[in-house]
Amino acid sequence: MFMHNKRLQYTVRVSEPNPRLACMLLEQFGGADGELAAAMRYFTQALGEEDPGRKDMLLDIATEELSHLEVIGSIVAMLNKGLKAQLSEAQQDEAELFAMVGQFGTSAKESLLFGGGPALVDSAGVPWTAAYIDTRSEPTADLRSNIAAEARAKIVYERLINITDDPGIKEALGFLMTREVAHQKSFEKALYSIENNFPPGKLPGIEQFANVYVNTSQGEGDETGPWNSGEQWERIDDLEQTMPIDDGDGTATVVLGKEDKAALTQLMLRGESATDKDPTTGADLGAGPGAGKTKQIEEID
Amino acid sequence: MFMHNKRLQYTVRVSEPNPRLACMLLEQFGGADGELAAAMRYFTQALGEEDPGRKDMLLDIATEELSHLEVIGSIVAMLNKGLKAQLSEAQQDEAELFAMVGQFGTSAKESLLFGGGPALVDSAGVPWTAAYIDTRSEPTADLRSNIAAEARAKIVYERLINITDDPGIKEALGFLMTREVAHQKSFEKALYSIENNFPPGKLPGIEQFANVYVNTSQGEGDETGPWNSGEQWERIDDLEQTMPIDDGDGTATVVLGKEDKAALTQLMLRGESATDKDPTTGADLGAGPGAGKTKQIEEID
Amino acid sequence: MFMHNKRLQYTVRVSEPNPRLACMLLEQFGGADGELAAAMRYFTQALGEEDPGRKDMLLDIATEELSHLEVIGSIVAMLNKGLKAQLSEAQQDEAELFAMVGQFGTSAKESLLFGGGPALVDSAGVPWTAAYIDTRSEPTADLRSNIAAEARAKIVYERLINITDDPGIKEALGFLMTREVAHQKSFEKALYSIENNFPPGKLPGIEQFANVYVNTSQGEGDETGPWNSGEQWERIDDLEQTMPIDDGDGTATVVLGKEDKAALTQLMLRGESATDKDPTTGADLGAGPGAGKTKQIEEID
Amino acid sequence: MFMHNKRLQYTVRVSEPNPRLACMLLEQFGGADGELAAAMRYFTQALGEEDPGRKDMLLDIATEELSHLEVIGSIVAMLNKGLKAQLSEAQQDEAELFAMVGQFGTSAKESLLFGGGPALVDSAGVPWTAAYIDTRSEPTADLRSNIAAEARAKIVYERLINITDDPGIKEALGFLMTREVAHQKSFEKALYSIENNFPPGKLPGIEQFANVYVNTSQGEGDETGPWNSGEQWERIDDLEQTMPIDDGDGTATVVLGKEDKAALTQLMLRGESATDKDPTTGADLGAGPGAGKTKQIEEID
Amino acid sequence: MFMHNKRLQYTVRVSEPNPRLACMLLEQFGGADGELAAAMRYFTQALGEEDPGRKDMLLDIATEELSHLEVIGSIVAMLNKGLKAQLSEAQQDEAELFAMVGQFGTSAKESLLFGGGPALVDSAGVPWTAAYIDTRSEPTADLRSNIAAEARAKIVYERLINITDDPGIKEALGFLMTREVAHQKSFEKALYSIENNFPPGKLPGIEQFANVYVNTSQGEGDETGPWNSGEQWERIDDLEQTMPIDDGDGTATVVLGKEDKAALTQLMLRGESATDKDPTTGADLGAGPGAGKTKQIEEID
Amino acid sequence: MFMHNKRLQYTVRVSEPNPRLACMLLEQFGGADGELAAAMRYFTQALGEEDPGRKDMLLDIATEELSHLEVIGSIVAMLNKGLKAQLSEAQQDEAELFAMVGQFGTSAKESLLFGGGPALVDSAGVPWTAAYIDTRSEPTADLRSNIAAEARAKIVYERLINITDDPGIKEALGFLMTREVAHQKSFEKALYSIENNFPPGKLPGIEQFANVYVNTSQGEGDETGPWNSGEQWERIDDLEQTMPIDDGDGTATVVLGKEDKAALTQLMLRGESATDKDPTTGADLGAGPGAGKTKQIEEID
C-alpha cells in the first residue's frame, strides 16, 4: 500500500516563471525516459517478481521514482504558474497572451489544453505510452533493461542540466540525475547476484551460430574491434556463405493441402501480371502529350 | 547503400499452415522486441555515430536484423498462405471461412485487414511504433540499451520456441534466438571498449546522493542484498530524513512578479472552495430518497 | 513524497490460476478507466492545484488509486502464476504450451511478450496512453471529469464482478468498485463547494445561443424531453434558421494580401478541373471491355 | 442518414492569414476536447442507446458537433490560405518560405505534411485518437462523461478566445463556446431524468467501504472539507487500519496445482539471487579505478 | 452544415445476435479502412479545396460516408444487443457470462469496456487514429490517395462478405462495398479532369533519375516486366554505378565552424573505442566459468 | 538477405549545421510519407506476394527506399552535428545552449531526448507508427496504395525543396523526389499489367448501386462534373429516395431470443428517462441564483 507526505523528497526553489523551460522538463515527467516510465517499469516487475530480495528492491525504487515524478512535476508547475494564471484570468489583452502562448515550441498545447498544469506528455506534446515500458518477467532481461533505462534517464537529466541556469532547478536536477546513477548500481548488483545470467533466460544458444559475426556492411569503413574479432569470434566476410547460413536453399516453403493449393492457384491466376506487354497506365494518361517521360527540371537550380 | 539477394539468411521450411502460430510470431515481426525494432535501433545509432568502429558494427548488425525481419516475415507468410488464398478466393462457404477467421485471438484483423500477409503489428494487432526505439545518441547509454534489447528479444524467441513443435520453424527460431546472443556479446564488447563508461555520459553524480539507498517500501518483506547493503551503500530507513533529503523545507516555490501574483490571487478567489458547508451535490440529487448513503449490497454475496 | 508498505490495501485470495480472467482484469490495470488512469488524473491535478483543500483531497485519492493499482495487479499476477512458470520453464511439451497460450483472446501477447506478468495494457493488449487523462487545470471542469471517470470505472468493475465467480476476486473487486463510488462522492462535494461552478470557467456564454436547442436530427423518432423543451429552452426545428445562425451568409472568407492572392490564383489554375469533358480514367483502363460499367453481381446471393 | 448544406452554421470572417493561430485552433479540430471527439462521443452513444428520448438528443447534438467541426476547420483553412498557396506555388524564394514555415511551434508539420489544410491533429501535431472517446454504453456513466466533456471543451474555447483578437474569429469561437454550455445543460437534464442515477449502473456499493475516506496523504497541508468530513463520512487517519482494510493479512495468494508448483520452484531456483555476496558488476568494470564510487561533481556549481 | 434523418441509408435486418461477427465488422467502423477514415479523409480535403467542383464532390462523398458509418455501426449494435443486455443486467450467472465474454478474440474489451456498444476501434480493439488519414492538400496526390483508399475499403468489405452468412447483413455489406466502387470511379474522373496530373504537384522530376530502374534485389528470382524494362526505362544492374549515383564519393559531410569542431573532437575522444584490447564484459562476468562461449544447445531438438 | 555498402546512393554535401531544417527533414525520415513507411509498405507486400514479377519489383523498390532512408538520415545527422556536440560536451554556457535548443518548433525533443541524432519521428516529434502502412495483400488495392504513397511522398519532397536553399541538400532532395516519380511509374505499369484490375478484388459490385451518385451536400455551391454526371452516372438529388435506398423502412432491427428480450426490457426500464418532468440538475445547483439561465456575456465584445 502506498502512503504520501506532502513534503517533497527534494526542495524545489524556482527563481522565476519560464514556460519554455517547463516544456523541456516535461521530457522527464511524461517522456520516454521520464519518471513515470521508471516508476511503472519497476512497479510492474515487482508485482510479478518471485525472488523476495529483488521484489523488495523493485518496490523501493519504484516508490522513489514516484517521488521523483512529484519533484519534476512540481518544478513544471512552478515554472508555469504565472502563465496559468494569466491565461485563466485573462488580465492581459489578447495580443499579449497570444505572444506568451505562442512564443516557443509546443507551448500552445501546454497552455491551451493543459492550462499550464504538468501533463503526462513529452517536450513535443506526445502523450506518455506504456509502450515505453519493457518489463518482460524474466529477471536476467528485466535487470538489463533497468540498467539501460537508468543510463538513458541519466543522460537526459545531464542534457537538461546543461541548458538550465536557474540554480534551484539545476540543483534539483543534479539530485535526480544522481539517483539514476545510484539506481543503476543497485540493478547491476542485482543482475550479477544471479549466477549464470548470460545468456539471459534458460535456453542456451546454438553453438554454431553464437560466436559468428556476419560482416553484412562492407566497403570503405570496415573496421575490426573486440566485437567482431578475437578469440570469441568467427567472422564471416564472404556473405555468400550466409545465403543461407544453414544447408538449405534459402527459400521459404510450406506444405499445403489440396484445397489450399486449389485456392492459391486461382488467386495466382486472377492476379497474374502480363509481363510481356507495356500497358498504357494512369500515369501515361495523366502525363499529357509527353507521356512516359518526365520533363527536364529547371526550377531546381 | 542497401542491396538484397532473394535467398534468405536461413531456409524456412514450414510443415503446414497454422494462422494461430503466425499470429504469435508477429511478436517478433512487428512487436516491441521484434526485428524491425532491432534493425531501426541500430540503424539510427549508426547514422549518428562518430566512432568508426562502432559505426561499422552498428551497420553490420542493423543490416543483419533486416535479414531476420525477412526470415520471420517469411515464416508468417508461409503459415498464412492457405488462409490467405481461401479468404481471397472464397472457395469455401461463409460459415467455414467465418470459423477459420474467428477461431483464435487477433486473427480477425490479420485476416480481414491484412489478408493474411505479414503486417507490422504485434500478436495483439497493435501497430509497431518507433516509441519502442530508445536511441539517445550517447554510446554509453545506447550500448546498454542494445544489450538489454538483445536480452529481451532472446527471451521472446525462447518463449516462441517453447510453444512451437513444427521442426523447421523451431530450427529457424533457434537460429534467430542465438543471433541475439551473439549480438549481445558484440554490444558488451563495444561498451567495455569505452574507458570510464560508468556513470554513462560526461557529468559525474553528486557524491552525497550517489551511494544512498532509500528504503521507501517497508514492512514485512524488507530484505537486504548487495543492491542496498555493503561497502558501497549508505541506506536510509528513517524516511523522515528524506523529506526532504536536502536542507530545505520540502515545499515547491517560485518567485512571481506583480502581475502574475495579481492574476493568481484572482484565480484562487474564483475557484475557492467553501470547506465549511456541506453542499447538496449532483450525487445527492441522483441517489434518491436515501441521498448520501449507498444502499446495502446484497447481490455480491 | 511517497512511501510504501508491502501489505496490500485489500487482501488478495485467488482460488486458482485463470489467465483468461487475468487478461480481462487488465482492463482495470492498464485500461482506459483503470487505476493508473485514475491515479495519474488526480496526481497531475494535485500538482497544479492552488486551493489547499482540493490539493489535499486530490493527493489522498491519487495515492489510494496507486494502492488499488497494486491490488488489481496482484490479482493478475496470481491468476497468471502457473502459466508464467510453465512457459518460462517449459516443463510441458510444446503442444500443451501452445494450447495454453493460444486458447483465448489476447493471451498470446500477455504470455509471449510480458511472460505472464501484469502489464500496463488493456484487455486487448493496447498499451496505456496518457491520452486517457483529461486534466485541464480548471477545477470546475476537472472535478466534473473526475466524477465521470469514477462513474465509468464503477461500471467496468460492475461488469467484471458480473463475470467472475472466484469468491476472493469478487470480494476484492467489490471493494475496488465501492471505492469508486466513495471517490465520486468526494469529487461531487468538492465541485459543489465552488460557488458558481456553472458554466465552468470564467467567461459566461452568449445569451442568445446558450438556451437554444437545435433539432438537427429529424424524421420519425423525434422526441421531447427536459433537454430540449420547457422553460429553459428555445428549440429550433426549422434548420434554415441556423444556416447560419448569425446574420451572415454562412460562408468562410479571409482577406488576403496581393502576394497571397497571386499565389492562390496560380494554385487554382494549376489544379483546375475540366468539368466539361468525360476523361478516360485509370478505372476505365482497368475495367476491361465493359469499362465504366461494373458487372452484375451474382456471387453475393 | 446525414445530409449537408454548404452554408455553415456560423459565418466565418477572418481578417488576415495567421498560421500560428491556425495551429492553435487545431486543438478544437483534432484535439482531445475538439469537435470530432464530441461528435463521435455522442454518435457512438446514440447508436447503442435504447431510450428513444436520449437517442434523439444524442443524434441532435452529435450532428451539431459535426457542423462545429466544419466551422472550426473552415477558420483554420482561412488562416492558412496564404501559406498554403505560397508553399505550393513557391513564388517566394526559399529563405522566405523557410522562415514562414519554421517560425513557430508545430507549423512545420502543418505546412510540410498537410500543406496548410486543416488536419485532424492537435496543436502539437499529435493525430486524433479514439482513445479520447469514453462511451461506455451505460447512460448514468456516459451522461456524466458528456457533461465533463462539454465542460472541458468550454474551457479550451475560453482560452482560445482569451488569446484571439481577430473579431470575426472571436465571435465564432464565442458561439462555439456557448453551444458547449447549452449542450452541457441538455446532458444534465437527461442525467437527472433518470431516477436513481447514483451510484451509476446497477450494483450498489458495499456499505462498509462506501462512506470511508482514507487520508493517505498526510503531513503539513492536511485539510478538511465536505469531501472527507461530516455526516456522510468515516475518515481513516491511522493507515495501519487499511493495511489491509479487510480482515486478511494483506498478502496476495493463489492456490497452485502440483505441476504449476513444480515449475514455479524451478523458476525461483534458476533466478535466485545470491544476497550474501557482493558481486563485481558491469558498472564496477566500467567505472575504472574508482569503481563503486562516483566522482565528486564540481561542474554542477 | 450537417443535418440528419433517423432513417438509415440502407435498412439493417439482422437475423440473430453474434458478437463475434460484430467484433469483425468493427474493422469497417473504427478500422484503418473503415467509414470514419473515409469520411474524415474527404471532409478534411473538402475544407481546404479551392476548386468548386471537387469541393462539392468531396462534401457529397464525405457526407455519404458518415451515413455508411451509421449503417455499419447499427449492424454492430444489433449483433451485440443481447450480450449488452445480459452483461448489464447480469441475469445469467457469472460462469455463463464469463463464457459469453471470453469466447472469442477481442470480445473482452468490446464487452467490458464498451459494454457492447459500437466503438471506434478495429477488430483487434485498437483505437482509430487520424494517422490513417493521408490528406496532403494537393489534389493530384489526394485524389490518388482516395482512389487507393476506396480500393482498400472495397477489399475489406469483400472479405467480410465472404465470411458472413446472415442474409440481411450480407446485403447491407454488398451495398456498402458497391458504393466504394462508385466512389472510386468519381475520384478517378476527378483526377483525370486535371490536365497534367503526372507527376503530381508542380515540380517536374530530374530527367536523369526519372527513368532509371535500380535492380537492388538480385539473385534467383530476378524478373523483367514493364515496370523495369522497355522504352521508358534505363535499368541498372551493376549496383556499383549507384554507390553513389551522382559523381561524388558517396559519403556524408558537413562544414563545421571552429567551436563545433572543438566540441566534436572532445565528444569523439570521450567516447573513443579501444579496438585493440579484448575487455572483460558484463556478459563475460555473467556467463560463469565458460565465459565468452555459450553452451551447446540440446533442449531444442 | 540484405547487404550494405557504406557508400550512400547519393552523396550528401551539407554547407552548414541547421537544426531547424534537420527537424523539418525528419518528415521524410520518420514521417507518415517518409522513407521508412515506403520501405516497409513494399517489403511487407513483397513477403506475401505470389506473382514472381511483382515480388521482384517490390523487393527492388523496398531495398532502394532503405537506401533513401539512409540518405535522408545522413543529411539530418550532418545538420545536427554541431548541436549534438555542443549539447553533449556543454562547452558553451547554459543560456547559450538553452537558446540553441529552444529556438524553434520541436527541437527540444530532438535535442534533449535524441541528442541530435536522427530519430524515427516526424517534424512534430510524433513517433513513426505502422498505422501508416496500408498493405492489404491484394495487388489491385496495394498497387493503387503504392501509387498514391509515391504521389504523396513526391509532394512532401517538393515542399522541402521549396524551403531549402543549401545547394547540396536541395540536390539530394531533388534526386529523392525524382525517384518517387520513377517508382510511381513502375507501380502504374504493374497495376495495368493485371487484366481487369477494376473493380479491385474479385467480387463485382451490385449494379443498381455502382453507378449512382448521391448528392448529399446541397445548397449553393452544387456543381456538376464527370464524377457525378454523364453516361456513367445516375444522380440522386432527392435524398428521400435514399432514406433508405433499398425497399425497407430504414430502421435497424435484430431478432432476439427470449432471454435477451427479458434482459433488454429490464435494461430499458432501469435507465428509462422521465421526459415529462423538468428535474433540478447539477448545473442548476452550480449556476447559483440565476439557475438555468446563463449570464449575459459582455467580456467578449
CSV table of C-alpha atoms in Angstrom, one decimal, chain F residues 19 22 30 54 75 86 101 108 122 133-134 136 140 144 149 159 166 183 191 193 214 224 234 259 262 267 272 297:
chain,number,residue,atom,x,y,z
F,19,PRO,CA,18.9,22.0,-36.7
F,22,ALA,CA,17.0,19.0,-39.7
F,30,GLY,CA,10.1,9.1,-39.6
F,54,ARG,CA,5.7,-8.2,-58.7
F,75,ILE,CA,21.5,14.8,-44.0
F,86,GLN,CA,27.7,21.3,-28.1
F,101,VAL,CA,17.7,24.0,-28.1
F,108,ALA,CA,13.6,20.4,-27.7
F,122,ASP,CA,8.1,13.3,-37.8
F,133,ILE,CA,1.3,1.3,-43.8
F,134,ASP,CA,-1.7,0.2,-45.8
F,136,ARG,CA,-3.7,-5.3,-47.7
F,140,THR,CA,-5.2,-4.4,-57.2
F,144,ARG,CA,-3.1,1.7,-56.0
F,149,ALA,CA,2.0,6.9,-51.5
F,159,ARG,CA,7.7,21.3,-50.4
F,166,ASP,CA,21.5,24.8,-49.2
F,183,HIS,CA,8.6,4.4,-58.5
F,191,LEU,CA,-1.2,-2.3,-61.9
F,193,SER,CA,-0.3,-5.4,-66.2
F,214,VAL,CA,-25.8,10.7,-54.2
F,224,THR,CA,-21.5,19.1,-61.9
F,234,GLU,CA,-27.4,8.1,-62.3
F,259,GLU,CA,-33.7,-14.3,-22.5
F,262,ALA,CA,-36.1,-10.1,-20.9
F,267,LEU,CA,-32.2,-2.6,-19.0
F,272,GLU,CA,-35.8,5.0,-18.5
F,297,ILE,CA,-21.7,37.9,-21.9
